Short mmCIF file of C-alpha atoms (C1' of nucleotides) and ligand atoms in Angstrom, two decimals:
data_model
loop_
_atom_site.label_atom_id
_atom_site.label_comp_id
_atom_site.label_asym_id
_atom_site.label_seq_id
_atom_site.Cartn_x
_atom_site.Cartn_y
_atom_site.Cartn_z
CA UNK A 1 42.07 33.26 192.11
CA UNK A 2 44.84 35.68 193.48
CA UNK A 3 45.90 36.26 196.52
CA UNK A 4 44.02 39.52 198.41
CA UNK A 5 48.03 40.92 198.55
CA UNK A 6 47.56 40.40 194.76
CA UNK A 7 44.53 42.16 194.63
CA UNK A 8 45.29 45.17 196.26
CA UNK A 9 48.75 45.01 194.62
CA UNK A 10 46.92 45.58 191.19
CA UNK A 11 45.09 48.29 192.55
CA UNK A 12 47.46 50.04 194.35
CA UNK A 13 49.45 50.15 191.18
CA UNK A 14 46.50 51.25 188.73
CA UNK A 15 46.12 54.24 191.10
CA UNK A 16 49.88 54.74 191.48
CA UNK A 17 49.97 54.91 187.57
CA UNK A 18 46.63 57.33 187.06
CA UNK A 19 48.75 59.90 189.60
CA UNK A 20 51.80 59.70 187.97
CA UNK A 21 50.25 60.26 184.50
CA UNK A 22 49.62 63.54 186.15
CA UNK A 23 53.34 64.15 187.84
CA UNK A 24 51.42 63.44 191.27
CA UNK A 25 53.23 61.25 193.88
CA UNK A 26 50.93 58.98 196.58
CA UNK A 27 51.32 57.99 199.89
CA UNK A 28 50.49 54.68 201.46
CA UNK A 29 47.54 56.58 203.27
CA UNK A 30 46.33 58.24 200.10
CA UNK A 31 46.64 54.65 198.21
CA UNK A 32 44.91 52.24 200.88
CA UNK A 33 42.33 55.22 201.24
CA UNK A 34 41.18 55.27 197.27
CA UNK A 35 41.26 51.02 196.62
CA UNK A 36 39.93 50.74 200.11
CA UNK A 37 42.40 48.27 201.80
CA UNK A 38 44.80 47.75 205.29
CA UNK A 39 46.96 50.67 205.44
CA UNK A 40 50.27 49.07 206.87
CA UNK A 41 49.47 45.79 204.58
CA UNK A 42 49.22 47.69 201.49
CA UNK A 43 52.27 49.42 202.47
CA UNK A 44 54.21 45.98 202.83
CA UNK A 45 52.66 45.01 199.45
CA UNK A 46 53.63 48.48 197.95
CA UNK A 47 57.64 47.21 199.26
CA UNK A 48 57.34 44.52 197.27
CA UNK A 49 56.58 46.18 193.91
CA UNK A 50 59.21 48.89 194.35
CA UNK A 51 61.66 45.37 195.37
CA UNK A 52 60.46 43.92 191.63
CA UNK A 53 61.24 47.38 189.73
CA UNK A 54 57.58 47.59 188.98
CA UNK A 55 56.74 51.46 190.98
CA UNK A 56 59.69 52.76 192.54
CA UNK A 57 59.04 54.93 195.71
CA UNK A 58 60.84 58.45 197.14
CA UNK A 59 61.73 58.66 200.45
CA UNK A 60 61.65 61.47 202.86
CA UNK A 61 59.49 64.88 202.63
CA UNK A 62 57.25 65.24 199.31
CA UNK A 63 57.87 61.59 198.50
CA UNK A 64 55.64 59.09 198.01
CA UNK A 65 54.92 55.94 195.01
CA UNK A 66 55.57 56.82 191.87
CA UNK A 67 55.48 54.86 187.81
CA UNK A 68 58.10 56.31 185.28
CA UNK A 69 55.86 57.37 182.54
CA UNK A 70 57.04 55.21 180.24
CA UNK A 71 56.63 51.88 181.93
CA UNK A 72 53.05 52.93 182.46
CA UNK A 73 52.16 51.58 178.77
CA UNK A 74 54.97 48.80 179.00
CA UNK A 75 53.83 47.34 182.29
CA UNK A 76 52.03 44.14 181.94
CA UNK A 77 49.28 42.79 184.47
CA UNK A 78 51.23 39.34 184.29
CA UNK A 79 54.54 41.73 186.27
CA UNK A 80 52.11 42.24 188.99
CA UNK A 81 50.77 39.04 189.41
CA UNK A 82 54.48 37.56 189.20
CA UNK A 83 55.78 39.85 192.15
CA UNK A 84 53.27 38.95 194.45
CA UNK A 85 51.62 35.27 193.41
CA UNK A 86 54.80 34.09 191.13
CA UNK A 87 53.94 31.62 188.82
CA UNK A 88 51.65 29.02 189.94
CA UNK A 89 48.66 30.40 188.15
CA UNK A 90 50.60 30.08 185.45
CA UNK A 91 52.00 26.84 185.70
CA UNK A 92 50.42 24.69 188.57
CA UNK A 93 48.38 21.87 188.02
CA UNK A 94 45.01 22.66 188.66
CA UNK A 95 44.34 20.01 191.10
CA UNK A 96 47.08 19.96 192.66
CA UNK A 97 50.15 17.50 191.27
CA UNK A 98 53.78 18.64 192.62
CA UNK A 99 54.06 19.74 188.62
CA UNK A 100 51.74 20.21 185.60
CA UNK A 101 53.20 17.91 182.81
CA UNK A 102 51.89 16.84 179.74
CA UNK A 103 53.54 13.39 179.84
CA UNK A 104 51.98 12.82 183.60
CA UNK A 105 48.87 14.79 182.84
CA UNK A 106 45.99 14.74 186.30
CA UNK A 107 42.21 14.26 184.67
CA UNK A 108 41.86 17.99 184.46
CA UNK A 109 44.83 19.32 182.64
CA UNK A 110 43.72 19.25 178.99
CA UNK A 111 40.91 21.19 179.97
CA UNK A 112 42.28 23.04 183.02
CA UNK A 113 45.28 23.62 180.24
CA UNK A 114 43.25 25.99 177.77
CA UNK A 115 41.93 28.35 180.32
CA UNK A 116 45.14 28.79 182.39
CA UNK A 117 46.81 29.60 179.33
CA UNK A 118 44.54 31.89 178.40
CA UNK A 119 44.12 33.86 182.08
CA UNK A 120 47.80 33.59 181.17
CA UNK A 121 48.07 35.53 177.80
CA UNK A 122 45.55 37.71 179.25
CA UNK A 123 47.72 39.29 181.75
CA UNK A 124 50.33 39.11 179.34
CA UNK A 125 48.53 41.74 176.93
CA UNK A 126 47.09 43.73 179.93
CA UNK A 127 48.98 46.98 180.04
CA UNK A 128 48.50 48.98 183.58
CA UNK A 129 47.81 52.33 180.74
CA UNK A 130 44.64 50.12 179.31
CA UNK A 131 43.35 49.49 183.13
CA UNK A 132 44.16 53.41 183.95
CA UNK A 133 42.32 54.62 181.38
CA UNK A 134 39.29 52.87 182.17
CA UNK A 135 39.69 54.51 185.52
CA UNK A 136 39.44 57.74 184.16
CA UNK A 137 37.06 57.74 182.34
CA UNK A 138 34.97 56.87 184.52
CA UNK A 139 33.96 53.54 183.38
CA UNK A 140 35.65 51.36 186.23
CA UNK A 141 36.11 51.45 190.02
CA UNK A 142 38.68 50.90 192.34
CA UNK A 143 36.42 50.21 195.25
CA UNK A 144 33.03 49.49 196.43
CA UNK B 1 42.49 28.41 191.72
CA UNK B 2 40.86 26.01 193.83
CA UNK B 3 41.30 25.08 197.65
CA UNK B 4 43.52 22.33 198.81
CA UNK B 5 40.16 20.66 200.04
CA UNK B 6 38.89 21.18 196.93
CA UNK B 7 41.63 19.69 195.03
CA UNK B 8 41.47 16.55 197.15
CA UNK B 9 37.70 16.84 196.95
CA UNK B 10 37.51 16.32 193.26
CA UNK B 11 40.74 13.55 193.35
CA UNK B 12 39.00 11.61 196.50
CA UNK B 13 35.62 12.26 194.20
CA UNK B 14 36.75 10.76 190.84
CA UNK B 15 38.87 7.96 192.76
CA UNK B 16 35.80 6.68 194.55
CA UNK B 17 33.83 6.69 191.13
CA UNK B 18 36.20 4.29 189.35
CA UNK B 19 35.81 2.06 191.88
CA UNK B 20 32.02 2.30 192.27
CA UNK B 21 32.03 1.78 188.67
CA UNK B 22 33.46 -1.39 189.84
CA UNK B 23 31.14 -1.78 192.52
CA UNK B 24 33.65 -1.38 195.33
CA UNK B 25 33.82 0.80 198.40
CA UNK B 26 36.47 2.65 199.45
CA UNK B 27 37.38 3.56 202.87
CA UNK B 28 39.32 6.74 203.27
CA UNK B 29 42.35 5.36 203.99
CA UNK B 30 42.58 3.91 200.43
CA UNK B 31 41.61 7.01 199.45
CA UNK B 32 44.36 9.10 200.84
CA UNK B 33 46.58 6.83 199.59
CA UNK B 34 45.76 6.52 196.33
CA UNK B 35 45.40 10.40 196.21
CA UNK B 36 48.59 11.56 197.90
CA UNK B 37 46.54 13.64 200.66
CA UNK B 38 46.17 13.90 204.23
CA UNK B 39 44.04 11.15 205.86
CA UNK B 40 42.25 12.70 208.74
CA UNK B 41 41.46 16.08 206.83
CA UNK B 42 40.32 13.75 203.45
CA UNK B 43 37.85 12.37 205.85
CA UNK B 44 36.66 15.78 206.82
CA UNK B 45 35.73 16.97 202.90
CA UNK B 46 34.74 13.66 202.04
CA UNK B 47 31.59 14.31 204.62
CA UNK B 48 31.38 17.60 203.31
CA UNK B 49 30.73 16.00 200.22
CA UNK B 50 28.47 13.17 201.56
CA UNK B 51 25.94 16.50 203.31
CA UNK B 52 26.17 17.61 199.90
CA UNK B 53 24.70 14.55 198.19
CA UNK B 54 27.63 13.89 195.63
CA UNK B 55 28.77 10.60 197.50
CA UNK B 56 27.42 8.46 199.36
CA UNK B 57 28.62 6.89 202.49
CA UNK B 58 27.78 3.34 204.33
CA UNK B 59 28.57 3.51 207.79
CA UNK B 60 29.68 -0.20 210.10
CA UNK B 61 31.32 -3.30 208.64
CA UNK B 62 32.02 -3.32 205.05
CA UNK B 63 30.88 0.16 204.41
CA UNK B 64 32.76 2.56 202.93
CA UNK B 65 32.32 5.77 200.35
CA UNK B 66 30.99 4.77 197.03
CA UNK B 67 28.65 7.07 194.28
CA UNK B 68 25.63 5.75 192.28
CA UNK B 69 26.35 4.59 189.30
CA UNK B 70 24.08 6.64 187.71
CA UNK B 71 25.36 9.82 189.27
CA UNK B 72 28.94 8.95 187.47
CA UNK B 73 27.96 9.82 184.39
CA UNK B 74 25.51 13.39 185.78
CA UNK B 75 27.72 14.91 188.27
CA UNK B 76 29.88 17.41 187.13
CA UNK B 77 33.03 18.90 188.12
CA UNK B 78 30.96 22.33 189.21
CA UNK B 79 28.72 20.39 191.94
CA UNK B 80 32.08 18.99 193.76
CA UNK B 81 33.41 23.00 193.14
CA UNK B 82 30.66 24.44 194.25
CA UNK B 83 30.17 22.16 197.68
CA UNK B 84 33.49 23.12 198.64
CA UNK B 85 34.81 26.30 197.90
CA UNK B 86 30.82 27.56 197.20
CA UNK B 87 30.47 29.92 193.98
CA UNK B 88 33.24 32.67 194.30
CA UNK B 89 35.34 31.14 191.37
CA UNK B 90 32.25 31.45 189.00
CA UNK B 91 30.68 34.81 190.14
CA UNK B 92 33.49 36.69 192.31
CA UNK B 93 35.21 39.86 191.37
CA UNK B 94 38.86 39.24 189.80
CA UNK B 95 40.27 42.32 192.14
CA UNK B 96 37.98 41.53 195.06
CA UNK B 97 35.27 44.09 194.93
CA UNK B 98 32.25 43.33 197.04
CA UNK B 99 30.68 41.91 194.31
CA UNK B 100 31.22 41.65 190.68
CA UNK B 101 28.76 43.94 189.10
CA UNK B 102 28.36 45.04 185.49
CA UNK B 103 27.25 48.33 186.43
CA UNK B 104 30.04 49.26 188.84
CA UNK B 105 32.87 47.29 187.10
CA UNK B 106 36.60 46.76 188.24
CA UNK B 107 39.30 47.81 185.87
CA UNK B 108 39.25 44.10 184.68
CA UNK B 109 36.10 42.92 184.99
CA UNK B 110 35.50 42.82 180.79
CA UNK B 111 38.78 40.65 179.88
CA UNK B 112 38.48 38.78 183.43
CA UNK B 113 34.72 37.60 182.89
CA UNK B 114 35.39 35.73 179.60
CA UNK B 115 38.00 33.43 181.58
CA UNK B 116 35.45 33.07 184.44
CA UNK B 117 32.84 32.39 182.52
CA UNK B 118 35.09 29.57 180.57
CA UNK B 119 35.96 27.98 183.86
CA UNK B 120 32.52 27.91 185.06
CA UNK B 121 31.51 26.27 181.70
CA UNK B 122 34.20 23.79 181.17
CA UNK B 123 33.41 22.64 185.53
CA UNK B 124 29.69 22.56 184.49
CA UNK B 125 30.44 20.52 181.12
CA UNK B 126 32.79 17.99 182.91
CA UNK B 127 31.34 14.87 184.10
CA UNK B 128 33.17 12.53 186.40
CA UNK B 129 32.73 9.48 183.97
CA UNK B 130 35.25 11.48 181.50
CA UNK B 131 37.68 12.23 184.44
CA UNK B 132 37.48 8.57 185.64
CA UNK B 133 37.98 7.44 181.83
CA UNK B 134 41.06 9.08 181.63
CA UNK B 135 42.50 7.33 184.85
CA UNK B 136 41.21 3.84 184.11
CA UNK B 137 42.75 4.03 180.72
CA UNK B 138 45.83 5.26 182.21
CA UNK B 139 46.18 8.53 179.87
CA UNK B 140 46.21 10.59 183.37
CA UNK B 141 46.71 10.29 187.07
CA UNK B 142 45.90 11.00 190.64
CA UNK B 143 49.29 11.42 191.89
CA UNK B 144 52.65 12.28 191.87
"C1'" DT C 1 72.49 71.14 210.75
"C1'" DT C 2 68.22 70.50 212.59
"C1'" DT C 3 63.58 69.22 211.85
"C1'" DA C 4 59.57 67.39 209.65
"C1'" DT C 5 58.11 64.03 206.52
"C1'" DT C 6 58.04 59.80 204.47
"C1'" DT C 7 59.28 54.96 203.14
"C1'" DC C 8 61.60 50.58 205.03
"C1'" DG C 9 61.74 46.63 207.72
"C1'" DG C 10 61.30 43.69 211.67
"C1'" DA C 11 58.34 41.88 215.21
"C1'" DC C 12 54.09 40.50 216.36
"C1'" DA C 13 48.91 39.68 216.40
"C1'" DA C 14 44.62 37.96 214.33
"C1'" DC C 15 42.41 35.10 211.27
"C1'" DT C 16 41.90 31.30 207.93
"C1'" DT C 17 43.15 27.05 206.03
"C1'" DT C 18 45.18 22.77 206.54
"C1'" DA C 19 46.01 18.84 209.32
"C1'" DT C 20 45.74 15.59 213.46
"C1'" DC C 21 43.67 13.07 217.28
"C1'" DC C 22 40.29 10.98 219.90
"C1'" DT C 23 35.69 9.52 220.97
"C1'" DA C 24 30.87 8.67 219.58
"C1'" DT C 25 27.74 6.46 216.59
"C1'" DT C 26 26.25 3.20 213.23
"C1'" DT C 27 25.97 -1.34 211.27
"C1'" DG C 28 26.98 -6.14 209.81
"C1'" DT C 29 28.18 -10.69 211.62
"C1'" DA C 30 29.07 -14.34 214.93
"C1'" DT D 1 23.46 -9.59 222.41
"C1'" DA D 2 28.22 -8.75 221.99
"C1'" DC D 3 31.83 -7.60 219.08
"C1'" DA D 4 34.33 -5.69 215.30
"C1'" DA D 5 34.54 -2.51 211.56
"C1'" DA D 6 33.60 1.66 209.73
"C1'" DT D 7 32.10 6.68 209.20
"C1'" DA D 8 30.82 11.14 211.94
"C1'" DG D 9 32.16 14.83 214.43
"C1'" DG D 10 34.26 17.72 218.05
"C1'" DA D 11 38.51 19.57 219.93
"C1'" DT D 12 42.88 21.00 219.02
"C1'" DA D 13 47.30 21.95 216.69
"C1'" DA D 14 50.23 23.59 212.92
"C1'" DA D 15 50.97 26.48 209.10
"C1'" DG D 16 49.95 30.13 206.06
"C1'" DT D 17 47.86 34.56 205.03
"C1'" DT D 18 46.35 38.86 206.33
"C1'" DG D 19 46.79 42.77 209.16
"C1'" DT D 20 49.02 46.05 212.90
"C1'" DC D 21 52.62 48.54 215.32
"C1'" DC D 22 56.70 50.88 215.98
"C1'" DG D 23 61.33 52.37 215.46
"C1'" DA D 24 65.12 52.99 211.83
"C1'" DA D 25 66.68 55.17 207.74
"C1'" DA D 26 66.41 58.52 204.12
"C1'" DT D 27 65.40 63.01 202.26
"C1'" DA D 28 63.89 67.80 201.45
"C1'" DA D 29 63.32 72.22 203.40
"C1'" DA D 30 64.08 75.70 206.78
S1 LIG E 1 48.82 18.12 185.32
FE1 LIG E 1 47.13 19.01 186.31
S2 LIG E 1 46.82 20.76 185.11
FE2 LIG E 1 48.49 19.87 184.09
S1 LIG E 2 33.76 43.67 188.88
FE1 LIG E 2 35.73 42.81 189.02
S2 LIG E 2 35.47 41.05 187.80
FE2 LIG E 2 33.52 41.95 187.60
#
DNA sequence: TTTATTTCGGACAACTTTATCCTATTTGTA
DNA sequence: TACAAATAGGATAAAGTTGTCCGAAATAAA
């Protein structure tokens, strides 16, 4: 479904956005550590969100990855997805066809159609506060 | 979503059950062809799918790839799915956890599931007569 | 200003998926 | 039986994804 860069992109920035709810910077160590994941790859993947605006990252002595507060409860799932996977999952045909278009439809689409826009509007109204929370309390994982 | 073999897979799939509906065979050339994919490596999932018992294949002069035309009508998107990227789309964790457990949920495991479980039901209630249907009656296509 | 700390970024290595090529094997027909 | 036509399957190559390494650049503190 996504990518594994996607994967631990999500991850890395649930637990980017649970420490900064508490004024608590991470490292790349500390990240890859907690959602269990390639150090250096995670770091390269952490590059990429700070290079889409989505956690923005302090250089130098007591730095580290960081969320602005605010964007905590405005960032969607769908901004993740987008900076690492862009927009086939979105948009591409399901089986395969150079574009998905209703007026050159492959046998799947009308079908494929309803659950890709709903995976769709699902990351859409998944805010990274909803999937922190859950985190939190306890009631979801990061790993294992 | 799905593989590149499994995209041709299910293409190569519903191509050869038009024309078995027809009582032709089709050699994988034609196939390729008429799908838009890669000879040599159509060949390759096309015996995946022959060890898998969801086509059959005639070896020597005038054979060919065809499916029983009862099977047309029984087979289902999930069996060509399932034979070649196995059962990861129905039962795999969204964020790549070991395994996707109730118990020891990822942060998106509740709004991910629903989707999953939609996909896996709309493979499992999709038989290749319907996908053939729509290509015979020219409402949707292979290629391009 | 020097030093320690930390992210950035390029190069490269390993692995997986996709794709090609060539030969072996099977089978129908002359 | 010999031949031609067709799939099967192994070896290999190309491309993409995942993962590692190391030095450069930035920054805070001493
Ligand atoms: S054309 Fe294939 S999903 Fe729309
Ligand atoms: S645990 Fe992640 S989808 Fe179920």
């Amino acid at each position: 479904m996504f990518s594994k860069a996607c994967e631990y992109g999500i991850k890395a920035t649930i637990f980017i956005a649970i420490n900064s709810s508490e004024n608590r910077r991470v490292s790349p160590k500390e990240i890859s550590e907690e959602i269990d994941s390639p150090q250096a790859f995670t770091a390269k993947i952490l590059q990429a969100l700070v290079r889409n605006n989505i956690v923005k990252s302090v250089r130098g002595a007591y730095g580290g990855f960081e969320i602005e507060k605010d964007k905590i409860a405005t960032t969607k799932l769908s901004q993740i997805v987008y900076a690492i996977d862009g927009d086939g999952i979105y948009k591409g045909c399901g089986l395969g066809l150079h574009t998905c278009d209703e007026n050159h439809p492959c046998p799947v689409h009308d079908k494929f159609k309803v659950i890709r826009d709903e995976l769709k509007h699902m990351l859409e109204n998944t805010s990274l506060e909803q999937l922190a929370l859950d985190i939190k309390s306890g009631v979801a994982f990061l790993k294992v």
